[in-house]
mmCIF file of C-alpha atoms in Angstrom:
data_model
loop_
_atom_site.group_PDB
_atom_site.id
_atom_site.type_symbol
_atom_site.label_atom_id
_atom_site.label_comp_id
_atom_site.label_asym_id
_atom_site.label_seq_id
_atom_site.Cartn_x
_atom_site.Cartn_y
_atom_site.Cartn_z
ATOM 1 C CA UNK A 1 81.122 -15.201 -47.898
ATOM 2 C CA UNK A 2 81.443 -13.472 -44.534
ATOM 3 C CA UNK A 3 83.889 -10.699 -43.639
ATOM 4 C CA UNK A 4 85.995 -11.548 -40.564
ATOM 5 C CA UNK A 5 87.660 -8.622 -38.767
ATOM 6 C CA UNK A 6 91.374 -8.451 -39.554
ATOM 7 C CA UNK A 7 91.179 -11.388 -41.973
ATOM 8 C CA UNK A 8 88.920 -10.333 -44.818
ATOM 9 C CA UNK A 9 86.417 -12.430 -46.761
ATOM 10 C CA UNK A 10 85.946 -16.025 -45.609
ATOM 11 C CA UNK A 11 83.927 -18.651 -47.482
ATOM 12 C CA UNK A 12 81.649 -20.740 -45.241
ATOM 13 C CA UNK A 13 80.366 -23.980 -46.775
ATOM 14 C CA UNK A 14 78.133 -26.723 -45.422
ATOM 15 C CA UNK A 15 79.790 -30.116 -45.553
ATOM 16 C CA UNK A 16 78.141 -33.520 -45.203
ATOM 17 C CA UNK A 17 81.551 -35.030 -44.428
ATOM 18 C CA UNK A 18 82.575 -32.522 -41.737
ATOM 19 C CA UNK A 19 82.264 -33.735 -38.173
ATOM 20 C CA UNK A 20 83.701 -30.516 -36.758
ATOM 21 C CA UNK A 21 84.414 -26.992 -37.977
ATOM 22 C CA UNK A 22 87.482 -27.017 -40.206
ATOM 23 C CA UNK A 23 89.431 -23.998 -41.457
ATOM 24 C CA UNK A 24 91.701 -24.193 -44.491
ATOM 25 C CA UNK A 25 93.849 -21.573 -46.201
ATOM 26 C CA UNK A 26 94.558 -22.397 -49.852
ATOM 27 C CA UNK A 27 96.418 -20.577 -52.600
ATOM 28 C CA UNK A 28 94.140 -18.803 -55.056
ATOM 29 C CA UNK A 29 91.084 -19.953 -53.060
ATOM 30 C CA UNK A 30 91.665 -18.055 -49.821
ATOM 31 C CA UNK A 31 90.101 -19.002 -46.492
ATOM 32 C CA UNK A 32 87.404 -21.682 -46.377
ATOM 33 C CA UNK A 33 85.470 -22.902 -43.354
ATOM 34 C CA UNK A 34 83.746 -26.297 -43.605
ATOM 35 C CA UNK A 35 80.659 -26.307 -41.397
ATOM 36 C CA UNK A 36 78.933 -29.522 -40.250
ATOM 37 C CA UNK A 37 75.166 -29.604 -40.870
ATOM 38 C CA UNK A 38 74.427 -29.699 -37.134
ATOM 39 C CA UNK A 39 76.071 -26.279 -36.537
ATOM 40 C CA UNK A 40 74.887 -22.822 -37.504
ATOM 41 C CA UNK A 41 76.891 -20.429 -39.665
ATOM 42 C CA UNK A 42 76.762 -17.992 -36.743
ATOM 43 C CA UNK A 43 78.660 -20.458 -34.500
ATOM 44 C CA UNK A 44 81.127 -21.141 -37.328
ATOM 45 C CA UNK A 45 81.718 -17.391 -37.791
ATOM 46 C CA UNK A 46 82.344 -17.023 -34.039
ATOM 47 C CA UNK A 47 84.848 -19.891 -34.222
ATOM 48 C CA UNK A 48 86.601 -18.281 -37.218
ATOM 49 C CA UNK A 49 86.799 -14.979 -35.343
ATOM 50 C CA UNK A 50 88.433 -16.764 -32.380
ATOM 51 C CA UNK A 51 90.918 -18.353 -34.808
ATOM 52 C CA UNK A 52 91.625 -15.061 -36.628
ATOM 53 C CA UNK A 53 95.266 -14.954 -35.458
ATOM 54 C CA UNK A 54 95.867 -18.497 -36.775
ATOM 55 C CA UNK A 55 94.227 -17.567 -40.092
ATOM 56 C CA UNK A 56 96.371 -14.412 -40.422
ATOM 57 C CA UNK A 57 99.587 -16.395 -39.836
ATOM 58 C CA UNK A 58 98.621 -18.906 -42.537
ATOM 59 C CA UNK A 59 97.503 -16.205 -44.973
ATOM 60 C CA UNK A 60 100.920 -14.546 -44.570
ATOM 61 C CA UNK A 61 102.698 -17.881 -45.206
ATOM 62 C CA UNK A 62 100.578 -18.338 -48.333
ATOM 63 C CA UNK A 63 101.529 -14.863 -49.571
ATOM 64 C CA UNK A 64 105.216 -15.642 -49.024
ATOM 65 C CA UNK A 65 104.869 -18.863 -51.026
ATOM 66 C CA UNK A 66 103.062 -17.009 -53.806
ATOM 67 C CA UNK A 67 105.809 -14.322 -53.926
ATOM 68 C CA UNK A 68 108.434 -17.062 -54.241
ATOM 69 C CA UNK A 69 106.529 -18.622 -57.139
ATOM 70 C CA UNK A 70 105.904 -21.799 -55.168
ATOM 71 C CA UNK A 71 102.441 -22.336 -56.690
ATOM 72 C CA UNK A 72 103.281 -21.409 -60.258
ATOM 73 C CA UNK A 73 104.571 -24.809 -61.318
ATOM 74 C CA UNK A 74 102.723 -28.061 -61.709
ATOM 75 C CA UNK A 75 103.955 -30.528 -59.039
ATOM 76 C CA UNK A 76 103.608 -33.346 -61.538
ATOM 77 C CA UNK A 77 106.006 -31.677 -63.996
ATOM 78 C CA UNK A 78 108.495 -34.106 -65.394
ATOM 79 C CA UNK A 79 106.426 -37.194 -64.627
ATOM 80 C CA UNK A 80 105.029 -39.158 -67.524
ATOM 81 C CA UNK A 81 101.672 -40.613 -66.457
ATOM 82 C CA UNK A 82 102.045 -43.741 -68.583
ATOM 83 C CA UNK A 83 105.539 -44.402 -67.264
ATOM 84 C CA UNK A 84 104.316 -43.901 -63.684
ATOM 85 C CA UNK A 85 101.393 -46.237 -64.363
ATOM 86 C CA UNK A 86 103.694 -48.942 -65.726
ATOM 87 C CA UNK A 87 106.218 -48.690 -62.882
ATOM 88 C CA UNK A 88 103.729 -48.424 -60.023
ATOM 89 C CA UNK A 89 101.394 -51.119 -61.357
ATOM 90 C CA UNK A 90 104.313 -53.504 -61.842
ATOM 91 C CA UNK A 91 105.579 -52.854 -58.288
ATOM 92 C CA UNK A 92 102.062 -53.242 -56.838
ATOM 93 C CA UNK A 93 101.619 -56.616 -58.569
ATOM 94 C CA UNK A 94 105.019 -57.783 -57.349
ATOM 95 C CA UNK A 95 104.477 -56.740 -53.715
ATOM 96 C CA UNK A 96 100.944 -58.184 -53.676
ATOM 97 C CA UNK A 97 102.140 -61.519 -55.045
ATOM 98 C CA UNK A 98 105.206 -61.742 -52.786
ATOM 99 C CA UNK A 99 103.205 -60.945 -49.652
ATOM 100 C CA UNK A 100 99.944 -62.799 -50.344
ATOM 101 C CA UNK A 101 97.686 -59.802 -50.936
ATOM 102 C CA UNK A 102 94.891 -59.457 -53.467
ATOM 103 C CA UNK A 103 93.219 -56.304 -54.730
ATOM 104 C CA UNK A 104 90.576 -55.495 -57.309
ATOM 105 C CA UNK A 105 91.771 -52.680 -59.600
ATOM 106 C CA UNK A 106 94.538 -50.081 -59.606
ATOM 107 C CA UNK A 107 94.255 -46.422 -60.564
ATOM 108 C CA UNK A 108 97.150 -44.003 -61.040
ATOM 109 C CA UNK A 109 96.137 -40.422 -60.322
ATOM 110 C CA UNK A 110 97.664 -36.980 -60.003
ATOM 111 C CA UNK A 111 96.451 -36.320 -56.462
ATOM 112 C CA UNK A 112 97.231 -33.232 -54.420
ATOM 113 C CA UNK A 113 96.881 -34.522 -50.866
ATOM 114 C CA UNK A 114 97.189 -38.310 -50.852
ATOM 115 C CA UNK A 115 99.934 -40.734 -51.758
ATOM 116 C CA UNK A 116 97.447 -43.564 -52.058
ATOM 117 C CA UNK A 117 94.094 -44.955 -50.984
ATOM 118 C CA UNK A 118 92.197 -48.229 -50.852
ATOM 119 C CA UNK A 119 88.441 -48.337 -51.391
ATOM 120 C CA UNK A 120 85.966 -50.613 -49.623
ATOM 121 C CA UNK A 121 85.996 -52.717 -52.819
ATOM 122 C CA UNK A 122 89.808 -53.061 -52.595
ATOM 123 C CA UNK A 123 90.465 -50.738 -55.511
ATOM 124 C CA UNK A 124 93.858 -49.134 -54.967
ATOM 125 C CA UNK A 125 94.647 -45.600 -56.108
ATOM 126 C CA UNK A 126 98.268 -44.462 -56.207
ATOM 127 C CA UNK A 127 99.595 -40.958 -56.739
ATOM 128 C CA UNK A 128 101.728 -40.700 -59.878
ATOM 129 C CA UNK A 129 104.181 -38.487 -57.911
ATOM 130 C CA UNK A 130 105.233 -41.602 -55.968
ATOM 131 C CA UNK A 131 107.788 -42.289 -58.700
ATOM 132 C CA UNK A 132 109.804 -39.299 -57.442
ATOM 133 C CA UNK A 133 110.187 -40.843 -53.970
ATOM 134 C CA UNK A 134 112.924 -43.232 -52.798
ATOM 135 C CA UNK A 135 112.115 -46.911 -53.459
ATOM 136 C CA UNK A 136 111.608 -47.716 -49.767
ATOM 137 C CA UNK A 137 108.870 -45.073 -49.525
ATOM 138 C CA UNK A 138 107.195 -46.246 -52.735
ATOM 139 C CA UNK A 139 107.090 -49.757 -51.267
ATOM 140 C CA UNK A 140 105.828 -48.395 -47.955
ATOM 141 C CA UNK A 141 102.880 -46.585 -49.602
ATOM 142 C CA UNK A 142 101.991 -49.592 -51.742
ATOM 143 C CA UNK A 143 102.194 -51.986 -48.783
ATOM 144 C CA UNK A 144 100.179 -49.540 -46.681
ATOM 145 C CA UNK A 145 97.361 -49.693 -49.235
ATOM 146 C CA UNK A 146 97.666 -53.460 -49.585
ATOM 147 C CA UNK A 147 97.315 -53.872 -45.808
ATOM 148 C CA UNK A 148 94.128 -51.790 -46.099
ATOM 149 C CA UNK A 149 92.688 -54.612 -48.233
ATOM 150 C CA UNK A 150 92.647 -56.584 -44.941
ATOM 151 C CA UNK A 151 92.341 -53.868 -42.287
ATOM 152 C CA UNK A 152 90.184 -50.912 -43.328
ATOM 153 C CA UNK A 153 91.266 -48.544 -40.544
ATOM 154 C CA UNK A 154 94.435 -47.356 -38.794
ATOM 155 C CA UNK A 155 93.906 -49.410 -35.646
ATOM 156 C CA UNK A 156 96.647 -51.100 -33.598
ATOM 157 C CA UNK A 157 95.908 -54.268 -35.593
ATOM 158 C CA UNK A 158 96.567 -52.354 -38.834
ATOM 159 C CA UNK A 159 99.955 -51.043 -37.615
ATOM 160 C CA UNK A 160 100.891 -54.506 -36.264
ATOM 161 C CA UNK A 161 100.180 -55.926 -39.735
ATOM 162 C CA UNK A 162 102.178 -53.090 -41.362
ATOM 163 C CA UNK A 163 105.143 -53.804 -39.101
ATOM 164 C CA UNK A 164 105.247 -57.389 -40.428
ATOM 165 C CA UNK A 165 106.011 -56.029 -43.891
ATOM 166 C CA UNK A 166 108.003 -52.822 -43.357
ATOM 167 C CA UNK A 167 109.495 -53.086 -39.875
ATOM 168 C CA UNK A 168 108.511 -49.855 -38.137
ATOM 169 C CA UNK A 169 105.485 -48.596 -40.067
ATOM 170 C CA UNK A 170 105.034 -45.414 -38.035
ATOM 171 C CA UNK A 171 108.686 -44.467 -38.585
ATOM 172 C CA UNK A 172 108.196 -44.894 -42.338
ATOM 173 C CA UNK A 173 105.012 -42.784 -42.136
ATOM 174 C CA UNK A 174 106.980 -39.918 -40.584
ATOM 175 C CA UNK A 175 109.679 -40.268 -43.279
ATOM 176 C CA UNK A 176 106.952 -40.005 -45.895
ATOM 177 C CA UNK A 177 105.558 -36.842 -44.270
ATOM 178 C CA UNK A 178 108.905 -35.133 -44.893
ATOM 179 C CA UNK A 179 108.252 -35.585 -48.631
ATOM 180 C CA UNK A 180 104.722 -34.137 -48.501
#
């Protein structure tokens, strides 16, 4: 924990996954700086000091959210995990069969930052909160993960494949962001 002028305490953590310095401001956790192994904490602290104005703006937003009670409720409230598992698994099977996709296993999770993911072994994870989205967005997320069983990245080839199934994949991605 390092004190940054005008910001307060900031947690600096080494990260094997970080390719660059990353600053995040989270409720109840405060400010965290992920530091790649190749960089020193001194350089990371200098970077955080340069970004102090950005950090202050985001800390103030977080305080406003906290005052409004934004973080006091569970975002998965009202969703039955078993019901979500049944609905999403059924829809995944249907879309995979109708479009000639195969996958290994499916997992339904209560994720905070992802709607879905596809592992290198073609295991598909879906966020149980998907059931609260419009049907077209549920299908978009499921098809997105199914396309990842063939294309493991977000290359032009991936988006061309997506467009075969959902029309304009990037337009659907921006629609989905409005629900995040």
